[in-house]
Tab-separated table of C-alpha atoms in Angstrom:
chain	number	residue	atom	x	y	z
W	1	UNK	CA	0.000	0.000	0.000
W	2	UNK	CA	1.359	3.391	-0.994
W	3	UNK	CA	1.616	6.072	1.714
W	4	UNK	CA	-0.475	8.577	-0.211
W	5	UNK	CA	-3.440	6.159	-0.325
W	6	UNK	CA	-4.524	7.423	3.106
W	7	UNK	CA	-4.160	11.098	2.268
W	8	UNK	CA	-7.179	13.358	2.140
W	9	UNK	CA	-7.518	16.509	0.093
W	10	UNK	CA	-8.332	19.132	2.714
W	11	UNK	CA	-8.737	22.891	2.455
W	12	UNK	CA	-6.949	24.295	5.515
W	13	UNK	CA	-7.287	28.060	5.984
W	14	UNK	CA	-8.064	28.434	2.293
W	15	UNK	CA	-5.147	26.347	1.011
W	16	UNK	CA	-5.490	22.855	-0.405
W	17	UNK	CA	-3.315	20.291	1.329
W	18	UNK	CA	-2.968	16.527	1.075
W	19	UNK	CA	-2.609	15.087	4.549
W	20	UNK	CA	-3.052	11.618	6.012
W	21	UNK	CA	-5.339	12.381	8.955
W	22	UNK	CA	-8.647	10.834	9.972
W	23	UNK	CA	-9.618	13.247	12.764
W	24	UNK	CA	-9.187	16.925	13.528
W	25	UNK	CA	-6.885	15.984	16.413
W	26	UNK	CA	-4.635	14.001	14.058
W	27	UNK	CA	-4.583	16.872	11.555
W	28	UNK	CA	-3.482	19.326	14.241
W	29	UNK	CA	-0.769	16.919	15.353
W	30	UNK	CA	0.530	16.520	11.787
W	31	UNK	CA	0.565	20.306	11.382
W	32	UNK	CA	2.446	20.710	14.682
W	33	UNK	CA	-0.334	22.696	16.325
W	34	UNK	CA	-1.205	22.234	19.999
W	35	UNK	CA	-4.931	21.501	20.322
W	36	UNK	CA	-5.439	23.637	23.420
W	37	UNK	CA	-4.153	26.750	21.638
W	38	UNK	CA	-6.434	26.656	18.600
W	39	UNK	CA	-10.032	27.337	17.614
W	40	UNK	CA	-11.312	25.115	14.808
W	41	UNK	CA	-14.155	25.175	12.333
W	42	UNK	CA	-14.946	22.097	10.217
W	43	UNK	CA	-17.136	22.805	7.183
W	44	UNK	CA	-18.342	26.062	8.795
W	45	UNK	CA	-19.257	24.347	12.097
W	46	UNK	CA	-17.352	25.224	15.288
W	47	UNK	CA	-15.628	22.228	16.903
W	48	UNK	CA	-14.702	22.532	20.573
W	49	UNK	CA	-11.261	21.242	21.611
W	50	UNK	CA	-12.737	18.365	23.625
W	51	UNK	CA	-14.288	17.068	20.376
W	52	UNK	CA	-11.157	17.242	18.189
W	53	UNK	CA	-10.482	13.502	18.627
W	54	UNK	CA	-13.999	12.537	17.500
W	55	UNK	CA	-14.310	15.043	14.628
W	56	UNK	CA	-13.831	12.809	11.584
W	57	UNK	CA	-12.358	14.220	8.394
W	58	UNK	CA	-13.360	13.382	4.817
W	59	UNK	CA	-11.910	14.211	1.425
W	60	UNK	CA	-12.729	17.813	0.470
W	61	UNK	CA	-13.422	19.063	4.006
W	62	UNK	CA	-12.796	22.732	4.741
W	63	UNK	CA	-11.028	23.480	8.004
W	64	UNK	CA	-10.390	26.925	9.444
W	65	UNK	CA	-7.862	27.144	12.263
W	66	UNK	CA	-7.069	30.150	14.426
W	67	UNK	CA	-4.123	29.867	16.797
W	68	UNK	CA	-3.826	31.825	20.013
W	69	UNK	CA	-0.497	33.583	20.383
W	70	UNK	CA	0.664	34.675	23.802
W	71	UNK	CA	2.755	37.721	24.340
W	72	UNK	CA	3.754	40.181	26.885
């Protein structure tokens, strides 16, 4: 089985990406984003951080991610 067989075509913040991820939590991990520092929308529906592991992804999904940046 070829590695790209599991990849999905996802639109992340307006940019098409091919990523092997089955849940929002897995996508965030592959992108190197900490789940507790991000707000996520999946196909225009808000997903709370406690639901990232159960939010299944499908080919063509649109994901919007906003990261919190601390400063001071």
